[in-house]
PDB file of C-alpha atoms in Angstrom:
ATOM      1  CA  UNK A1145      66.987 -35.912 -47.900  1.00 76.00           C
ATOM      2  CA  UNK A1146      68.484 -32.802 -47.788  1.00 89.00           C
ATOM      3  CA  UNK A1147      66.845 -30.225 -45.574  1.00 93.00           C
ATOM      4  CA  UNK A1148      65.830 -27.668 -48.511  1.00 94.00           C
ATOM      5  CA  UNK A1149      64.497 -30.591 -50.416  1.00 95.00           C
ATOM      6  CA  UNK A1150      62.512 -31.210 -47.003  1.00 96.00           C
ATOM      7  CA  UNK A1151      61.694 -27.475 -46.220  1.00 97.00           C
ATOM      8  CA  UNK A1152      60.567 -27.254 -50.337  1.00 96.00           C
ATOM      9  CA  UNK A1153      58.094 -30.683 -49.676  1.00 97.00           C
ATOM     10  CA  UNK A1154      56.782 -28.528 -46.465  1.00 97.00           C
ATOM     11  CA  UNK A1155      56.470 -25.485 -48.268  1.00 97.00           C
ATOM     12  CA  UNK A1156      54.541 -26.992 -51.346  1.00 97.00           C
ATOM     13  CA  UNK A1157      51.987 -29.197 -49.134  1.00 97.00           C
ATOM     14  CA  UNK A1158      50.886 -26.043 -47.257  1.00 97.00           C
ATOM     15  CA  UNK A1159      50.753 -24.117 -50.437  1.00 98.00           C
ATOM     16  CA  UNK A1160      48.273 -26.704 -51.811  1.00 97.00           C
ATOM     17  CA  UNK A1161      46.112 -26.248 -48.414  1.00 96.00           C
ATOM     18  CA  UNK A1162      45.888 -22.602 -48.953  1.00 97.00           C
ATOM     19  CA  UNK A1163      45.839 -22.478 -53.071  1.00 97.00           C
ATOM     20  CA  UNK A1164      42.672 -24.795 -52.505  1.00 97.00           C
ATOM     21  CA  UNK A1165      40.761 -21.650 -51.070  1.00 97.00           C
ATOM     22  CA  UNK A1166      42.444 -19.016 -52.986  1.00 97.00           C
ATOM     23  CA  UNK A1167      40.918 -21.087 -56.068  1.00 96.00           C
ATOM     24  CA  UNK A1168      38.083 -20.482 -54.471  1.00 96.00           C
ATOM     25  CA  UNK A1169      37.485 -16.982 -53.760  1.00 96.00           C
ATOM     26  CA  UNK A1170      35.188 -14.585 -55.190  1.00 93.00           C
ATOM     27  CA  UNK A1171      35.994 -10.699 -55.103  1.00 91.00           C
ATOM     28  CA  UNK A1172      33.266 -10.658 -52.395  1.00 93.00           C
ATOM     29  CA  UNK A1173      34.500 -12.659 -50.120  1.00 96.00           C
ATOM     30  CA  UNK A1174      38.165 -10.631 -50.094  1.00 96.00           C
ATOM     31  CA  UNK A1175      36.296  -7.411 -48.153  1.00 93.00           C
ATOM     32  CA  UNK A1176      33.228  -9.350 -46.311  1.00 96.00           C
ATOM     33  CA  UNK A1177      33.284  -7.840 -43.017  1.00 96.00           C
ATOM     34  CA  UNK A1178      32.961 -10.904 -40.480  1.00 95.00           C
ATOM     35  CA  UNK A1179      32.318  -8.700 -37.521  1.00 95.00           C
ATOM     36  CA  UNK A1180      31.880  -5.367 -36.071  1.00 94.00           C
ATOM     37  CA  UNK A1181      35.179  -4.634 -34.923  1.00 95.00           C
ATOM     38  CA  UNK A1182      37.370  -5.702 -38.390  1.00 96.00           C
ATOM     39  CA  UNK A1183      40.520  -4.932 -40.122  1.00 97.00           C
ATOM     40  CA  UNK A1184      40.187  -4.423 -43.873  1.00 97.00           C
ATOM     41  CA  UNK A1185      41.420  -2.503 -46.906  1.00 96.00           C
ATOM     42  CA  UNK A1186      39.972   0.656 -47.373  1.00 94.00           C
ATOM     43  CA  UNK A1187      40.921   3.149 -50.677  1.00 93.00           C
ATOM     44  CA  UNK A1188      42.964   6.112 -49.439  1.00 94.00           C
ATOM     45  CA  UNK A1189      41.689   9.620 -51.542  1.00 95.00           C
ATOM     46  CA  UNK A1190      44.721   8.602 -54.334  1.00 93.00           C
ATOM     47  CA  UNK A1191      43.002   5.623 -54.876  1.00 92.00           C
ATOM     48  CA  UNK A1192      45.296   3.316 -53.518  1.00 93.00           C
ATOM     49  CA  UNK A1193      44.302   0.245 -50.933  1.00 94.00           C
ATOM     50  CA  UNK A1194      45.218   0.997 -47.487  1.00 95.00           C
ATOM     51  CA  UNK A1195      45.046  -1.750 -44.212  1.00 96.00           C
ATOM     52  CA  UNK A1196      44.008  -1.570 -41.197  1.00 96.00           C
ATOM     53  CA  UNK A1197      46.758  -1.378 -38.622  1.00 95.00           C
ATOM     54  CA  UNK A1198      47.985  -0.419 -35.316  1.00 94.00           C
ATOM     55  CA  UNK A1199      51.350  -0.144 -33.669  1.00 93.00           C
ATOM     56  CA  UNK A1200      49.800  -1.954 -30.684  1.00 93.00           C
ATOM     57  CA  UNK A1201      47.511  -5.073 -30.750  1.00 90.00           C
ATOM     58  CA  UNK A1202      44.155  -3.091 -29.777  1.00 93.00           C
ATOM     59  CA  UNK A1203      41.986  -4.764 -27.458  1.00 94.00           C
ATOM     60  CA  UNK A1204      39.404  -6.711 -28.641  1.00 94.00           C
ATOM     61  CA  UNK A1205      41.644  -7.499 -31.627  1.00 94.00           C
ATOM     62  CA  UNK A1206      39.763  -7.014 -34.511  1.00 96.00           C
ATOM     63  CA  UNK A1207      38.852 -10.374 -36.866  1.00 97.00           C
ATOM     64  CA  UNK A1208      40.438  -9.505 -40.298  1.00 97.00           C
ATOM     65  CA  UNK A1209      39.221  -9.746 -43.938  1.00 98.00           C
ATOM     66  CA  UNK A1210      40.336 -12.303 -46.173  1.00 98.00           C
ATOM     67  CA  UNK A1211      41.801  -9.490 -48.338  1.00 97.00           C
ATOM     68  CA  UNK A1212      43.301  -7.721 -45.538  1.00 98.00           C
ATOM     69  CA  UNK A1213      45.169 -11.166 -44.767  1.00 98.00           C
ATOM     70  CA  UNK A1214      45.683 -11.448 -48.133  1.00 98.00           C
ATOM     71  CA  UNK A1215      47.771  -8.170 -47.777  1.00 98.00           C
ATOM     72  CA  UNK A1216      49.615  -9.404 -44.412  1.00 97.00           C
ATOM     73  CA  UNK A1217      51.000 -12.367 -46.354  1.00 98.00           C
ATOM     74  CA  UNK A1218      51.976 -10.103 -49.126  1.00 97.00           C
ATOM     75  CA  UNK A1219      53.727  -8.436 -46.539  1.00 97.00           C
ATOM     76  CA  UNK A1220      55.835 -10.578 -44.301  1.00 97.00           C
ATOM     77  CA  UNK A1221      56.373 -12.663 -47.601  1.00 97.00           C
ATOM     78  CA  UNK A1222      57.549  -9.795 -49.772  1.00 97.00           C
ATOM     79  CA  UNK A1223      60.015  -8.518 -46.600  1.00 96.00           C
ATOM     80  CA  UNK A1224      61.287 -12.029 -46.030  1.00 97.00           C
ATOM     81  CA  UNK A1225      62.048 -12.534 -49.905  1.00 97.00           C
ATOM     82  CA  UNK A1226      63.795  -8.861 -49.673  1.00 96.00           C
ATOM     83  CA  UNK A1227      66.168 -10.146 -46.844  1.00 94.00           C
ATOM     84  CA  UNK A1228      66.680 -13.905 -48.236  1.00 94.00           C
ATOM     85  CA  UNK A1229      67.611 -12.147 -51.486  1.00 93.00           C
ATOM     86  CA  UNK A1230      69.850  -9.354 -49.822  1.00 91.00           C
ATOM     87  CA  UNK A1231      67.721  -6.697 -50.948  1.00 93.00           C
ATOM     88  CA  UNK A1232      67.249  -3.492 -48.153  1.00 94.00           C
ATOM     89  CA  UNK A1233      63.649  -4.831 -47.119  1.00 94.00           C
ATOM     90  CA  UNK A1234      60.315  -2.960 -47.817  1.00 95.00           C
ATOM     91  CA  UNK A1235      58.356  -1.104 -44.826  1.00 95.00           C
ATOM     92  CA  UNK A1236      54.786  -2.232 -44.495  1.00 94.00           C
ATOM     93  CA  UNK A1237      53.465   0.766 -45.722  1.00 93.00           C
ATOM     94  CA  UNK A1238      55.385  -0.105 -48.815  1.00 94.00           C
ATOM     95  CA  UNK A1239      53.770  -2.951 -49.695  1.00 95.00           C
ATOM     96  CA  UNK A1240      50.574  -2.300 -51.637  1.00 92.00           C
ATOM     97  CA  UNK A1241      47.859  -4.644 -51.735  1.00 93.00           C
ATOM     98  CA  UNK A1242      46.969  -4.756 -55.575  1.00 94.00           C
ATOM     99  CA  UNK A1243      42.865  -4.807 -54.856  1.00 92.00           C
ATOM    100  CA  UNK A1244      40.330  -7.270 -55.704  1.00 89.00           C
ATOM    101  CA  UNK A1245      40.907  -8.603 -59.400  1.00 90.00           C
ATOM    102  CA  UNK A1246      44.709  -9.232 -58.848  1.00 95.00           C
ATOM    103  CA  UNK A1247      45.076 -10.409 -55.345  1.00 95.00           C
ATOM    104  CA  UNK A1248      45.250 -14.216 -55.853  1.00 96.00           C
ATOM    105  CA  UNK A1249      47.484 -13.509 -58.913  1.00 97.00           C
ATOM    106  CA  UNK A1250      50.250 -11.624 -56.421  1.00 97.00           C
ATOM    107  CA  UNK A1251      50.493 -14.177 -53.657  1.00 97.00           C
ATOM    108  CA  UNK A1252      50.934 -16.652 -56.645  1.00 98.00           C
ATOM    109  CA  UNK A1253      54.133 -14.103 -57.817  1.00 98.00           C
ATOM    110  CA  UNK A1254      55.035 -14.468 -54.367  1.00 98.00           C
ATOM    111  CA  UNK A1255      54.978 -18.016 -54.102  1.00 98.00           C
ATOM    112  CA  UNK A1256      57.020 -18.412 -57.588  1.00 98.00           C
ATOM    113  CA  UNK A1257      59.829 -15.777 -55.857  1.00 97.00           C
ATOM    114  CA  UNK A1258      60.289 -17.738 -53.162  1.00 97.00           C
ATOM    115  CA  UNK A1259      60.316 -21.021 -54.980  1.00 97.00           C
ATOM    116  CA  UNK A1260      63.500 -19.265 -56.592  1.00 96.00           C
ATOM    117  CA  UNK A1261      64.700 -18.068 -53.377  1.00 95.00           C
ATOM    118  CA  UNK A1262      64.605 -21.143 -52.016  1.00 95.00           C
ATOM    119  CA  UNK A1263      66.113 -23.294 -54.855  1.00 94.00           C
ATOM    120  CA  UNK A1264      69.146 -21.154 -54.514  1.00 94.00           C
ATOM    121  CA  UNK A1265      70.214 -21.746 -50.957  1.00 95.00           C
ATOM    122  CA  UNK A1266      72.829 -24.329 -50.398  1.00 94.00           C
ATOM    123  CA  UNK A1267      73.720 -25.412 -46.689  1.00 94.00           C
ATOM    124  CA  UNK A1268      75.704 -23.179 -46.140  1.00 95.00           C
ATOM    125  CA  UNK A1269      72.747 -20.457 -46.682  1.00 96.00           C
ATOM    126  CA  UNK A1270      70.221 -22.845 -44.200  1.00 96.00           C
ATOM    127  CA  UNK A1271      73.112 -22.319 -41.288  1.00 96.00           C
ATOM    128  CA  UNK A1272      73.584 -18.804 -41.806  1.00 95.00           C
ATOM    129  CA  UNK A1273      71.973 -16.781 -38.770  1.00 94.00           C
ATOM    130  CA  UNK A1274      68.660 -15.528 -39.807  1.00 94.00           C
ATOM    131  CA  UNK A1275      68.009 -12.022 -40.950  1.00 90.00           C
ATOM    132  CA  UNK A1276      64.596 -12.376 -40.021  1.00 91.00           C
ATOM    133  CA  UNK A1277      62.385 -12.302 -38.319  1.00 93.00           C
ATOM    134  CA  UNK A1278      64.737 -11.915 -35.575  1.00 88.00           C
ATOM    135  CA  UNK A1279      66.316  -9.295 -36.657  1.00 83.00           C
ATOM    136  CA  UNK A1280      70.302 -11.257 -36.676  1.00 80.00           C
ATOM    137  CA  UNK A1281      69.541 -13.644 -33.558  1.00 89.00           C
ATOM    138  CA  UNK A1282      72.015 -16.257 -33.678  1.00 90.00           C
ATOM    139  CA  UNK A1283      69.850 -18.566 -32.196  1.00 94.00           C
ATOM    140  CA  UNK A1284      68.236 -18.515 -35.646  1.00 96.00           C
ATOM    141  CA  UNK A1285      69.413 -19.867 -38.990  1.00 95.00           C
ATOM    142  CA  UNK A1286      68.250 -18.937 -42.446  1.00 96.00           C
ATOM    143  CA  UNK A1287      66.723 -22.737 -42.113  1.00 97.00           C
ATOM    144  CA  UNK A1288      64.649 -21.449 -39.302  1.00 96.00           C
ATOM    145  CA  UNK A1289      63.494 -18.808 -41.323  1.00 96.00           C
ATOM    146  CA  UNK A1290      62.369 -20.899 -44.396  1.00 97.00           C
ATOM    147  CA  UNK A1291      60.322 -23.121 -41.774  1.00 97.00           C
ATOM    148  CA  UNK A1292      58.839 -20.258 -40.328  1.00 97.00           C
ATOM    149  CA  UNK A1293      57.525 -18.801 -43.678  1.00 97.00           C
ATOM    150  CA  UNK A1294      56.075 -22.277 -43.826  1.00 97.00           C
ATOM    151  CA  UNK A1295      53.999 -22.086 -40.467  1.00 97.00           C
ATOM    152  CA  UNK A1296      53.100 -18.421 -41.054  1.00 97.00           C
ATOM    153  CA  UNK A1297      51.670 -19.083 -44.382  1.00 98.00           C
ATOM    154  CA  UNK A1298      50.258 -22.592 -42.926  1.00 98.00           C
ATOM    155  CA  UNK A1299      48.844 -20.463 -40.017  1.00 98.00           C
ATOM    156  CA  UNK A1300      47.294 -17.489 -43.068  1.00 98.00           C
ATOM    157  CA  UNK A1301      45.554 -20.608 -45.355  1.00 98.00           C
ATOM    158  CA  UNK A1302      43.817 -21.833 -42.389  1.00 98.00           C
ATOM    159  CA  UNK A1303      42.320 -18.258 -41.094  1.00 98.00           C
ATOM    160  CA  UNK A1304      41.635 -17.742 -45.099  1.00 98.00           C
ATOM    161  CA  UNK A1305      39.616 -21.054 -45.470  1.00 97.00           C
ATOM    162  CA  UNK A1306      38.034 -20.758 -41.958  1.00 97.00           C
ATOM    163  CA  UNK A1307      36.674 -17.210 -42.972  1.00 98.00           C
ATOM    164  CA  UNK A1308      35.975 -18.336 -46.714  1.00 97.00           C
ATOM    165  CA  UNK A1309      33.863 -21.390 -44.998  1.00 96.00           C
ATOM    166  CA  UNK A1310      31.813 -19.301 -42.621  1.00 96.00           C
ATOM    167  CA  UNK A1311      30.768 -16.823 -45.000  1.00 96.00           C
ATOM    168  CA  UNK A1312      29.569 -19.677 -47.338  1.00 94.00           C
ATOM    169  CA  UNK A1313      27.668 -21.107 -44.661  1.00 95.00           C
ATOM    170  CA  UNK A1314      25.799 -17.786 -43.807  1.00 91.00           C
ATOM    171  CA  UNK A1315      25.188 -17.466 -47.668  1.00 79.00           C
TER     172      UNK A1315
END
């Protein structure tokens, strides 16, 4: 099997774990608060969604919202699909979370972008050293990379679906 054929299998198996909760989401459950100290999207005075964030990991670190993950996936996705693509990549603060109605929609864009991305690399592309998110270390390939989108977004689904169970439970 060759190793983009394996990395695509990977990819599309955790995609199923996590489209099985997005599928499942109501707009309420994308800013329930699931504890005091949170991270979430709030609307800036222009109207536009703005997360949470710190330069430093704050101590206690706050428990996110499924919306504000939402966003976080949005992010590192959209930046990795910049650099796999050759594009400049986007700062964080340039990646908008599109609100409540159309958040599911733009993680499916997402996925279908870097179904393309990834249908394009050859082995020659998986050996290349990484852009990111190592920022050039050639201890990393471009294969690395792929598989690490894969746990990130493996690691997302599961905080998505463990928030999206709880707050059913408490329902």
């Amino acid at each position: 099997m060759h190793r983009r054929d394996l990395l695509r299998w990977q990819f599309d198996l955790v995609w199923s774990l996590l489209d099985y909760h997005l599928q499942r989401l109501t707009a309420a459950d994308l800013r329930w608060e699931p504890a005091a100290t949170c991270w979430t999207l709030r609307l800036d005075a222009g109207g536009s969604w703005v997360p949470d964030w710190e330069d430093h990991e704050p101590d206690p670190i706050p428990v996110p919202t499924i919306g504000w993950i939402i966003w976080h996936v949005g992010w590192w996705w959209s930046v990795t699909i910049d650099h796999t693509r050759g594009r400049p990549p986007r700062h964080r603060t340039e990646i908008a979370w599109p609100g409540d109605g159309e958040a599911v929609e733009w993680l499916h864009g997402l996925r279908a972008e870097w179904s393309a991305a990834m249908e394009a690399l050859t082995d020659a592309d998986l050996d290349r050293v990484a852009p990111f998110p190592w920022q050039n270390d050639p201890q990393h390939t471009v294969a690395h990379m792929v598989a690490w989108v894969n746990a990130e977004l493996m690691k997302n689904a599961a905080e998505i679906g463990q928030l999206r169970l709880v707050r059913a439970a408490q329902a």
